[in-house]
Short mmCIF file of C-alpha atoms in Angstrom, two decimals:
data_model
loop_
_atom_site.label_atom_id
_atom_site.label_comp_id
_atom_site.label_asym_id
_atom_site.label_seq_id
_atom_site.Cartn_x
_atom_site.Cartn_y
_atom_site.Cartn_z
CA MET H 984 0.00 -0.02 -0.10
CA ASN H 985 1.38 3.36 -1.03
CA LEU H 986 1.13 5.96 1.52
CA PRO H 987 1.32 9.88 1.15
CA SER H 988 4.75 11.21 1.72
CA THR H 989 3.45 13.38 4.52
CA LEU H 990 1.94 10.60 6.39
CA ARG H 991 4.94 8.38 6.06
CA ARG H 992 7.04 11.16 7.57
CA ALA H 993 4.46 11.68 10.43
CA LEU H 994 4.61 7.99 11.04
CA ALA H 995 8.24 7.82 11.15
CA LEU H 996 8.45 10.85 13.66
CA LEU H 997 5.95 9.15 15.85
CA ALA H 998 8.01 5.89 15.77
CA LEU H 999 10.94 7.83 16.93
CA ALA H 1000 8.82 9.51 19.66
CA LEU H 1001 7.45 6.59 21.23
CA PRO H 1002 10.64 5.23 22.78
CA LEU H 1003 11.21 8.88 24.48
CA LEU H 1004 7.84 8.29 26.44
CA ALA H 1005 9.31 5.49 28.45
CA PRO H 1006 11.90 7.38 30.66
CA ALA H 1007 9.19 9.74 31.45
CA GLN H 1008 6.52 7.03 32.03
CA GLU H 1009 9.23 5.33 34.31
CA ALA H 1010 10.09 8.58 36.16
CA THR H 1011 6.20 9.31 36.75
CA ILE H 1012 5.77 5.74 38.40
CA ARG H 1013 8.87 5.93 40.39
CA LYS H 1014 8.12 9.34 41.70
CA ALA H 1015 4.64 8.46 42.76
CA LEU H 1016 5.59 5.30 44.37
CA THR H 1017 8.87 6.33 46.28
CA GLU H 1018 7.14 9.65 47.72
CA ARG H 1019 3.88 7.66 48.80
CA ILE H 1020 5.52 4.54 49.98
CA PRO H 1021 8.99 5.04 51.44
CA GLY H 1022 9.68 1.34 51.55
CA LEU H 1023 9.68 1.22 47.73
CA SER H 1024 12.73 3.51 47.52
CA GLY H 1025 14.82 0.69 46.29
CA ILE H 1026 13.02 0.18 42.91
CA ASP H 1027 15.40 -1.68 40.51
CA GLU H 1028 13.31 -1.86 37.47
CA ILE H 1029 10.01 -0.52 36.02
CA SER H 1030 8.80 -2.10 32.73
CA LYS H 1031 5.74 -2.80 30.84
CA SER H 1032 3.89 -6.03 31.90
CA PRO H 1033 2.05 -8.36 29.23
CA MET H 1034 -1.14 -6.80 30.19
CA PRO H 1035 -1.70 -3.35 28.54
CA GLY H 1036 -1.80 -0.54 30.94
CA LEU H 1037 0.01 -2.44 33.70
CA PHE H 1038 3.39 -1.95 34.79
CA GLU H 1039 5.92 -4.21 36.50
CA VAL H 1040 7.82 -2.90 39.52
CA ARG H 1041 10.65 -5.04 40.28
CA ILE H 1042 12.61 -4.68 43.87
CA GLY H 1043 15.30 -7.37 43.95
CA ASN H 1044 13.49 -10.44 43.14
CA ASP H 1045 10.16 -9.18 44.24
CA ILE H 1046 7.47 -8.27 41.61
CA PHE H 1047 4.77 -5.70 42.24
CA TYR H 1048 2.25 -4.28 39.58
CA THR H 1049 1.13 -0.47 39.22
CA ASP H 1050 -0.97 1.66 36.86
CA PRO H 1051 0.62 4.35 34.43
CA GLU H 1052 0.42 6.95 37.23
CA GLY H 1053 1.51 4.83 40.19
CA ASN H 1054 -1.73 5.50 42.04
CA TYR H 1055 -2.19 1.63 42.83
CA LEU H 1056 0.09 -0.96 43.69
CA ILE H 1057 -0.61 -4.70 43.19
CA GLN H 1058 1.10 -7.54 45.12
CA GLY H 1059 0.08 -10.99 43.57
CA ALA H 1060 0.23 -13.18 40.43
CA LEU H 1061 -0.47 -12.12 37.02
CA ILE H 1062 -2.20 -14.94 35.33
CA ASP H 1063 -2.31 -15.61 31.47
CA THR H 1064 -5.92 -17.25 31.34
CA ARG H 1065 -5.45 -17.96 27.58
CA ALA H 1066 -2.26 -19.56 27.87
CA ARG H 1067 -2.86 -20.82 31.57
CA LYS H 1068 0.42 -19.48 32.65
CA ASN H 1069 1.45 -17.83 35.82
CA LEU H 1070 3.45 -14.96 34.28
CA THR H 1071 4.66 -13.60 37.63
CA GLU H 1072 6.12 -17.18 38.54
CA GLU H 1073 7.95 -17.42 35.31
CA ARG H 1074 9.24 -13.98 35.73
CA ILE H 1075 10.49 -14.67 39.19
CA ASN H 1076 11.94 -18.03 37.93
CA LYS H 1077 13.69 -16.05 35.25
CA LEU H 1078 15.14 -13.48 37.72
CA THR H 1079 16.30 -16.13 40.21
CA ALA H 1080 17.92 -18.50 37.49
CA ILE H 1081 21.43 -19.68 38.19
CA ASP H 1082 23.48 -20.78 35.17
CA PHE H 1083 24.75 -24.14 35.84
CA LYS H 1084 27.92 -23.32 34.26
CA ASP H 1085 28.61 -20.53 36.94
CA LEU H 1086 28.45 -22.96 39.68
CA GLN H 1087 31.92 -23.69 41.42
CA LEU H 1088 31.79 -27.31 41.36
CA LYS H 1089 35.32 -27.67 42.99
CA ASN H 1090 33.77 -26.17 46.07
CA ALA H 1091 31.11 -29.16 46.32
CA PHE H 1092 31.34 -32.66 46.85
CA THR H 1093 29.81 -35.04 44.13
CA VAL H 1094 27.68 -38.21 44.29
CA VAL H 1095 26.91 -40.17 41.33
CA ARG H 1096 23.93 -42.72 41.45
CA GLY H 1097 23.20 -45.11 38.61
CA ASN H 1098 24.05 -43.67 35.27
CA GLY H 1099 24.37 -40.01 36.74
CA LYS H 1100 22.88 -38.63 33.72
CA ARG H 1101 20.63 -36.28 35.52
CA LYS H 1102 22.40 -33.44 37.56
CA VAL H 1103 21.43 -31.11 40.29
CA ALA H 1104 23.13 -28.74 42.68
CA VAL H 1105 22.05 -28.45 46.39
CA PHE H 1106 22.97 -25.81 48.80
CA GLU H 1107 22.63 -27.11 52.33
CA ASP H 1108 23.22 -26.31 55.96
CA PRO H 1109 24.18 -29.39 58.21
CA ASN H 1110 21.86 -28.06 60.91
CA CYS H 1111 18.93 -27.26 58.81
CA PRO H 1112 16.08 -29.63 59.80
CA TYR H 1113 14.37 -29.36 56.43
CA CYS H 1114 17.74 -30.34 54.65
CA LYS H 1115 17.53 -33.46 56.62
CA ARG H 1116 14.08 -34.20 55.62
CA PHE H 1117 15.07 -33.42 52.02
CA GLU H 1118 18.02 -35.77 52.17
CA LYS H 1119 15.63 -38.61 52.94
CA ASP H 1120 13.75 -38.01 49.68
CA LEU H 1121 16.74 -37.36 47.61
CA GLU H 1122 18.29 -40.72 48.72
CA LYS H 1123 15.44 -42.35 46.89
CA ILE H 1124 16.41 -40.69 43.47
CA ASP H 1125 18.54 -42.82 41.25
CA ASN H 1126 20.39 -42.01 37.99
CA VAL H 1127 21.47 -38.67 39.02
CA THR H 1128 24.56 -36.67 39.77
CA VAL H 1129 24.23 -34.75 42.95
CA HIS H 1130 26.60 -31.64 43.87
CA THR H 1131 26.24 -30.74 47.50
CA PHE H 1132 27.46 -27.38 48.45
CA LEU H 1133 28.00 -26.89 52.05
CA VAL H 1134 26.70 -23.29 53.24
CA PRO H 1135 26.90 -22.71 57.04
CA ILE H 1136 24.48 -19.78 57.47
CA LEU H 1137 22.99 -21.18 60.79
CA GLY H 1138 25.59 -20.19 63.08
CA ALA H 1139 28.89 -21.14 64.62
CA ASP H 1140 27.81 -24.91 65.10
CA SER H 1141 27.06 -25.25 61.35
CA THR H 1142 30.35 -23.82 60.42
CA GLU H 1143 32.04 -26.18 62.64
CA LYS H 1144 29.83 -29.29 61.29
CA SER H 1145 30.64 -28.05 57.84
CA ARG H 1146 34.27 -27.99 58.33
CA ARG H 1147 34.38 -31.45 59.86
CA ILE H 1148 32.36 -32.81 56.68
CA TRP H 1149 34.40 -30.75 54.25
CA CYS H 1150 37.84 -32.16 55.82
CA ALA H 1151 36.65 -35.75 56.10
CA SER H 1152 38.41 -38.20 53.91
CA ASP H 1153 35.03 -39.36 52.45
CA LYS H 1154 32.89 -36.39 52.33
CA ALA H 1155 29.68 -37.97 51.05
CA LYS H 1156 29.67 -40.82 53.50
CA THR H 1157 30.35 -38.35 56.53
CA TRP H 1158 27.50 -36.12 55.23
CA ASP H 1159 25.11 -39.02 54.83
CA ASP H 1160 25.96 -40.34 58.34
CA TRP H 1161 24.99 -37.16 59.83
CA MET H 1162 21.87 -36.16 57.77
CA LEU H 1163 20.50 -39.63 57.62
CA ARG H 1164 21.75 -41.38 60.57
CA ASN H 1165 22.57 -38.67 63.13
CA VAL H 1166 26.32 -39.83 63.43
CA ALA H 1167 28.09 -36.53 64.25
CA PRO H 1168 31.09 -35.86 61.88
CA LYS H 1169 34.65 -36.38 63.74
CA GLU H 1170 37.06 -33.62 64.58
CA ALA H 1171 38.82 -32.48 61.54
CA GLY H 1172 42.62 -31.75 61.35
CA ALA H 1173 44.02 -28.04 61.68
CA LYS H 1174 45.60 -28.11 58.43
CA CYS H 1175 42.45 -28.56 56.42
CA ASP H 1176 41.60 -25.80 53.92
CA THR H 1177 38.21 -24.66 54.37
CA ALA H 1178 38.29 -21.87 51.60
CA ALA H 1179 35.53 -23.68 49.75
CA LEU H 1180 33.19 -23.00 52.48
CA ASP H 1181 33.83 -19.20 52.61
CA ALA H 1182 33.55 -19.28 48.90
CA ASN H 1183 30.15 -21.11 48.92
CA VAL H 1184 28.93 -18.41 51.53
CA ALA H 1185 29.84 -15.72 49.25
CA PHE H 1186 28.43 -17.43 46.35
CA ALA H 1187 25.10 -17.58 48.23
CA ARG H 1188 25.16 -14.03 49.18
CA LYS H 1189 25.95 -13.02 45.51
CA TYR H 1190 22.97 -14.99 44.31
CA ASN H 1191 20.55 -14.14 47.20
CA ILE H 1192 20.49 -17.84 48.39
CA THR H 1193 19.02 -17.12 51.93
CA GLY H 1194 17.68 -20.46 52.95
CA THR H 1195 18.55 -24.22 52.86
CA PRO H 1196 17.92 -26.37 51.00
CA THR H 1197 17.97 -24.60 47.68
CA LEU H 1198 18.16 -26.65 44.61
CA VAL H 1199 19.56 -25.74 41.23
CA PHE H 1200 18.69 -27.64 38.00
CA VAL H 1201 20.64 -27.80 34.73
CA ASP H 1202 18.19 -25.33 33.12
CA GLY H 1203 18.98 -22.95 35.70
CA HIS H 1204 15.73 -23.49 37.48
CA ARG H 1205 16.19 -22.54 41.27
CA VAL H 1206 13.97 -24.12 43.79
CA PRO H 1207 13.95 -22.92 47.56
CA GLY H 1208 12.99 -25.30 50.33
CA ALA H 1209 12.50 -28.95 50.82
CA ILE H 1210 10.62 -30.79 48.15
CA ASN H 1211 9.68 -34.39 48.07
CA THR H 1212 11.05 -37.42 45.83
CA GLN H 1213 8.25 -36.80 43.33
CA GLN H 1214 8.66 -33.13 42.88
CA ILE H 1215 12.45 -33.80 42.36
CA GLU H 1216 11.62 -36.28 39.79
CA GLN H 1217 9.58 -33.84 37.88
CA LEU H 1218 11.87 -31.23 37.98
CA LEU H 1219 14.82 -33.53 36.72
CA ALA H 1220 12.67 -34.47 34.07
CA ARG H 1221 12.28 -30.91 32.83
#
């Protein structure tokens, strides 16, 4: 279709002008929300949501929604009813994903069961009761490689237990003895290098891993909290 030259120029100018509206729109929303709700002063990102007229407000890994003027704030899930998708959940999963290649596997001990084709990394504290429950379910999974990162975040005793487990000649057995059979790890030698534990804590801090257990799958999907055997199998099959 041939458009008059004046109309083509007008459309071209409009196309150039549209992106310039975004910063002004963001500034309007940011100003309104931060002035009215001081706790929202740390807004990281404001962007359009899939729903027309609704804007996403991201603070860390927390997602909120607002109108174009920032007069209303919504905390909850945005559902695509046609596709039957939880768009908020998908967004959070994307934000919290950890590239499996970024994991420092040298700072974990590894157990291979069966053919070991499926892989998962787990961040755990030896004094975490949910981790002990999780380990009983994980024990039932076959044909998997499990990389366990010790993250002592529950106090001095967790640090000491992690040190003893990491310094044991058989880390995996010592870990299982404690987590599954309640056999306390033995005293470790003073010369043991525990730099891996410090690195794990730093990694957890960097990626905002604040609770244990936290699982990371090969597709980057992160799952916080203890899940059962069936849920582990479902996620490994993704």
